[in-house]
Coordinates of N, CA and C in Angstrom, one line a residue:
X1 N -9.5 0.1 22.7 CA -9.0 1.4 23.1 C -9.6 2.7 22.2
X2 N -10.5 3.2 22.2 CA -10.7 4.2 21.2 C -9.9 5.8 21.6
X3 N -8.7 6.3 20.4 CA -7.8 7.3 20.4 C -8.8 7.9 20.0
X4 N -8.4 9.3 19.9 CA -9.1 10.3 19.1 C -8.2 10.8 18.5
X5 N -8.6 11.0 16.5 CA -8.2 11.7 15.8 C -6.8 12.4 15.5
X6 N -6.5 13.5 16.6 CA -6.3 14.6 16.1 C -4.7 13.5 16.9
X7 N -5.3 12.9 17.9 CA -3.9 12.6 19.1 C -3.0 11.7 18.2
X8 N -3.7 11.1 17.2 CA -2.9 9.7 16.4 C -2.2 10.1 15.4
X9 N -2.7 11.5 15.2 CA -2.1 12.3 14.0 C -1.7 13.9 14.5
X10 N -1.3 13.7 15.6 CA -0.4 14.4 16.6 C -1.1 16.4 15.7
X11 N -2.2 15.7 15.8 CA -2.5 17.1 15.3 C -3.2 17.4 13.7
X12 N -2.6 16.6 13.4 CA -2.0 17.1 11.5 C -3.8 16.8 11.1
X13 N -3.7 17.4 10.6 CA -5.6 16.9 9.7 C -5.4 17.3 8.5
X14 N -4.2 17.1 7.5 CA -3.7 16.8 6.1 C -2.5 15.4 5.3
X15 N -3.0 14.7 5.4 CA -1.0 14.2 4.8 C -0.4 14.6 4.1
X16 N 0.8 14.5 3.7 CA 1.8 15.3 3.2 C 1.8 14.4 1.9
X17 N 0.9 12.7 1.3 CA 1.2 13.0 0.4 C -0.2 12.5 -0.7
X18 N -0.7 13.1 -2.2 CA -1.6 12.7 -2.1 C -2.6 10.9 -2.4
X19 N -4.0 9.9 -1.4 CA -3.9 9.3 -1.5 C -5.1 9.4 -1.7
X20 N -6.1 8.2 -2.7 CA -7.5 8.2 -2.8 C -8.0 6.8 -1.9
X21 N -9.2 6.4 -1.8 CA -9.8 6.2 -1.4 C -9.0 4.3 -2.3
X22 N -8.8 4.5 -3.3 CA -9.1 3.2 -4.0 C -7.0 2.8 -3.4
X23 N -6.5 3.5 -3.4 CA -5.2 3.3 -4.1 C -4.8 2.5 -2.8
X24 N -3.4 1.7 -2.8 CA -2.8 0.6 -2.5 C -1.7 0.7 -2.5
X25 N -1.9 0.3 -0.4 CA -0.7 0.6 -0.5 C -0.1 -0.5 0.0
X26 N 0.9 -1.0 0.1 CA 2.5 -2.1 0.5 C 4.1 -1.7 1.0
X27 N 4.1 -2.7 2.2 CA 5.0 -1.8 3.5 C 6.3 -2.4 2.1
X28 N 7.3 -1.5 2.3 CA 8.7 -1.8 1.2 C 9.6 -2.6 1.2
X29 N 9.2 -2.7 3.0 CA 10.0 -4.3 3.9 C 12.0 -3.0 4.2
X30 N 11.7 -1.8 4.3 CA 13.4 -1.1 4.5 C 13.3 0.1 6.0
X31 N 11.8 -0.8 6.7 CA 11.9 -0.5 7.9 C 11.1 -1.6 8.8
X32 N 11.5 -1.6 10.6 CA 10.7 -2.9 10.7 C 9.4 -1.6 11.3
X33 N 8.1 -2.6 11.5 CA 7.9 -1.9 13.1 C 7.6 -1.3 13.8
X34 N 9.2 -2.4 14.5 CA 9.6 -2.1 15.9 C 10.1 -1.2 16.1
X35 N 10.7 -0.2 15.1 CA 11.5 0.6 15.3 C 10.7 2.4 14.8
X36 N 9.4 2.3 15.3 CA 8.1 3.4 14.8 C 7.3 3.3 16.0
X37 N 5.8 3.5 15.9 CA 5.2 3.9 16.6 C 3.5 3.4 16.5
X38 N 3.0 3.5 17.9 CA 2.4 2.4 18.5 C 1.4 2.4 16.9
X39 N 1.0 3.7 16.2 CA -0.4 3.3 15.6 C 0.9 3.5 13.8
X40 N 1.7 4.3 13.7 CA 2.8 3.7 12.6 C 2.8 2.3 12.1
X41 N 3.7 1.6 13.5 CA 4.1 -0.1 13.7 C 2.4 -0.8 12.7
X42 N 1.6 -0.2 14.0 CA 0.3 -1.0 13.7 C -0.7 -1.0 12.0
X43 N -0.5 -0.2 11.7 CA -0.6 0.4 10.0 C 0.5 0.1 9.0
X44 N 2.2 0.1 9.3 CA 2.6 -0.6 8.5 C 2.5 -2.5 8.7
X45 N 1.6 -2.7 9.8 CA 1.8 -4.3 9.6 C 0.3 -5.1 8.6
X46 N -0.6 -4.4 7.8 CA -1.5 -4.1 7.8 C -1.5 -4.3 6.3
X47 N -0.1 -3.6 5.8 CA 0.2 -3.0 4.8 C 1.4 -3.9 3.7
X48 N 1.2 -5.5 4.8 CA 2.0 -6.1 4.7 C 1.9 -7.6 3.0
X49 N 0.9 -6.8 2.8 CA 0.0 -7.2 1.2 C -0.8 -5.8 0.5
X50 N -0.3 -5.6 -0.1 CA -1.4 -4.5 -0.9 C -2.8 -4.5 -0.2
X51 N -3.5 -3.0 0.5 CA -4.4 -2.9 1.0 C -5.1 -1.5 0.4
X52 N -5.9 -1.4 0.1 CA -6.3 0.1 0.6 C -6.4 0.8 1.5
X53 N -6.1 2.2 1.0 CA -6.3 3.3 2.3 C -7.4 3.0 2.9
X54 N -9.2 2.9 2.3 CA -10.3 2.7 3.2 C -10.7 1.4 4.2
X55 N -9.9 -0.3 3.2 CA -9.6 -0.8 4.2 C -8.5 -0.1 5.6
X56 N -7.8 0.8 5.4 CA -6.8 0.2 5.9 C -7.6 1.5 7.3
X57 N -8.3 2.4 7.1 CA -9.6 3.4 8.3 C -10.5 2.2 9.0
X58 N -10.4 1.7 8.1 CA -12.0 1.1 8.4 C -11.8 -0.2 9.5
X59 N -9.8 -0.8 9.4 CA -9.5 -1.7 10.3 C -9.2 -0.8 11.4
X60 N -8.1 0.6 10.9 CA -8.7 1.2 12.6 C -9.5 2.0 13.4
X61 N -10.9 1.5 12.8 CA -11.6 2.3 13.2 C -11.4 4.3 13.4
X62 N -10.7 4.5 12.6 CA -10.7 6.0 12.7 C -11.3 6.5 11.2
X63 N -11.1 7.8 10.8 CA -11.8 8.4 10.1 C -10.5 8.6 8.4
X64 N -11.3 8.0 7.9 CA -10.1 8.4 6.2 C -9.1 9.2 6.7
X65 N -9.1 10.1 6.8 CA -7.8 10.8 6.5 C -7.2 10.6 8.0
X66 N -7.2 10.3 8.8 CA -6.1 10.1 9.9 C -5.3 8.7 8.7
X67 N -5.6 8.1 8.6 CA -5.3 6.6 7.9 C -4.9 7.1 6.2
X68 N -4.4 8.4 6.3 CA -4.4 9.3 5.0 C -2.9 9.4 5.7
X69 N -3.5 10.5 6.2 CA -2.1 11.0 7.7 C -1.1 9.7 7.9
X70 N -1.5 9.0 8.6 CA -0.2 8.6 8.8 C 0.8 7.5 7.4
X71 N -0.5 7.1 7.1 CA -0.2 5.8 5.2 C 1.5 6.8 4.9
X72 N 1.2 8.4 5.1 CA 1.8 8.8 4.1 C 2.8 9.4 4.8
X73 N 2.7 9.3 5.9 CA 3.9 8.8 7.4 C 5.2 7.9 6.8
X74 N 4.2 7.3 6.8 CA 5.2 5.9 5.8 C 5.5 6.0 5.1
X75 N 5.4 6.2 3.8 CA 5.4 6.5 2.6 C 6.9 7.8 2.8
X76 N 7.1 8.8 3.3 CA 7.7 9.5 3.3 C 9.2 8.8 3.9
X77 N 8.6 7.8 5.0 CA 10.0 6.9 5.6 C 9.9 6.4 4.9
X78 N 9.9 5.6 3.4 CA 10.9 4.2 2.8 C 9.8 3.2 3.3
X79 N 9.2 3.4 4.4 CA 8.8 1.9 4.9 C 7.6 1.9 3.9
X80 N 6.4 2.4 3.9 CA 5.3 2.0 2.7 C 5.3 2.5 1.1
X81 N 4.5 2.3 0.3 CA 4.7 2.8 -1.4 C 3.4 2.1 -1.7
X82 N 3.2 3.4 -2.3 CA 1.1 3.4 -2.7 C 1.8 3.2 -4.7
X83 N 0.5 3.0 -5.6 CA 0.3 3.5 -7.1 C -1.2 3.7 -6.0
X84 N -1.3 4.5 -7.1 CA -3.3 4.9 -7.3 C -3.7 3.8 -7.8
X85 N -4.9 3.5 -8.1 CA -5.7 2.5 -8.4 C -5.7 2.7 -10.1
X86 N -5.3 1.5 -11.3 CA -6.4 2.6 -12.6 C -7.6 2.5 -13.2
X87 N -7.2 3.4 -13.9 CA -9.4 2.9 -15.0 C -9.3 1.6 -14.6
X88 N -9.1 0.6 -15.3 CA -9.5 -1.1 -15.3 C -9.8 -1.4 -14.1
X89 N -8.7 -1.2 -13.4 CA -9.0 -1.5 -11.6 C -10.4 -1.0 -11.4
X90 N -10.7 -0.1 -11.7 CA -12.0 1.0 -11.0 C -13.4 0.8 -11.7
X91 N -13.0 -0.4 -11.7 CA -14.8 -1.2 -13.0 C -14.7 -3.1 -12.3
X92 N -13.4 -3.1 -11.5 CA -12.9 -5.1 -11.1 C -14.3 -4.9 -10.6
X93 N -15.4 -6.1 -10.7 CA -15.4 -6.3 -9.3 C -15.9 -6.3 -8.3
X94 N -14.6 -7.1 -7.9 CA -13.7 -8.2 -6.5 C -14.3 -6.8 -6.2
X95 N -12.7 -5.6 -6.4 CA -12.5 -4.5 -6.8 C -13.5 -4.0 -5.1
X96 N -13.7 -3.3 -5.8 CA -15.0 -2.6 -5.9 C -16.3 -3.5 -4.5
X97 N -16.0 -4.5 -4.6 CA -16.9 -5.0 -3.2 C -16.3 -4.6 -2.0
X98 N -14.6 -5.0 -1.6 CA -13.6 -4.8 -1.4 C -14.0 -3.9 -0.7
X99 N -13.8 -2.6 -1.9 CA -13.6 -1.0 -1.0 C -14.8 -1.2 -0.8
X100 N -16.9 -2.1 -0.7 CA -17.2 -1.8 0.2 C -17.4 -2.3 1.2
X101 N -17.0 -3.4 1.4 CA -17.0 -3.7 3.2 C -16.5 -3.5 3.6
X102 N -15.0 -2.4 2.8 CA -14.2 -1.8 4.2 C -14.8 -0.6 4.3
X103 N -15.4 -0.3 3.5 CA -16.4 1.0 4.1 C -17.6 0.7 5.1
X104 N -17.8 -0.2 4.4 CA -19.3 -0.2 5.3 C -18.5 -0.7 7.0
X105 N -17.3 -1.1 7.8 CA -16.8 -1.0 8.9 C -16.5 -0.8 9.0
X106 N -16.5 0.8 7.9 CA -15.9 2.7 9.3 C -17.2 2.8 10.4

């Protein structure tokens, strides 16, 4: 079932953490998904292995900004950590193809 973006983010339209489309996010293991609301728990489960912001949005079938707001909440809680992609990563064909696949699923 599709839920309106402003409902998922409680009306927030800007993340509290700067995240790029290709930023990689991974769970820290400090917060169990069961202790979170449905949407945050779903995102945290996606982050069991490093995943890009674009891929999270594609799996959620929500706009990228919704994924960024949810991910930034998890980062502030200490439940997830992020790292910006390095310049070396940005030309990796496998990474670019994964990003393209994620964007096409939107």
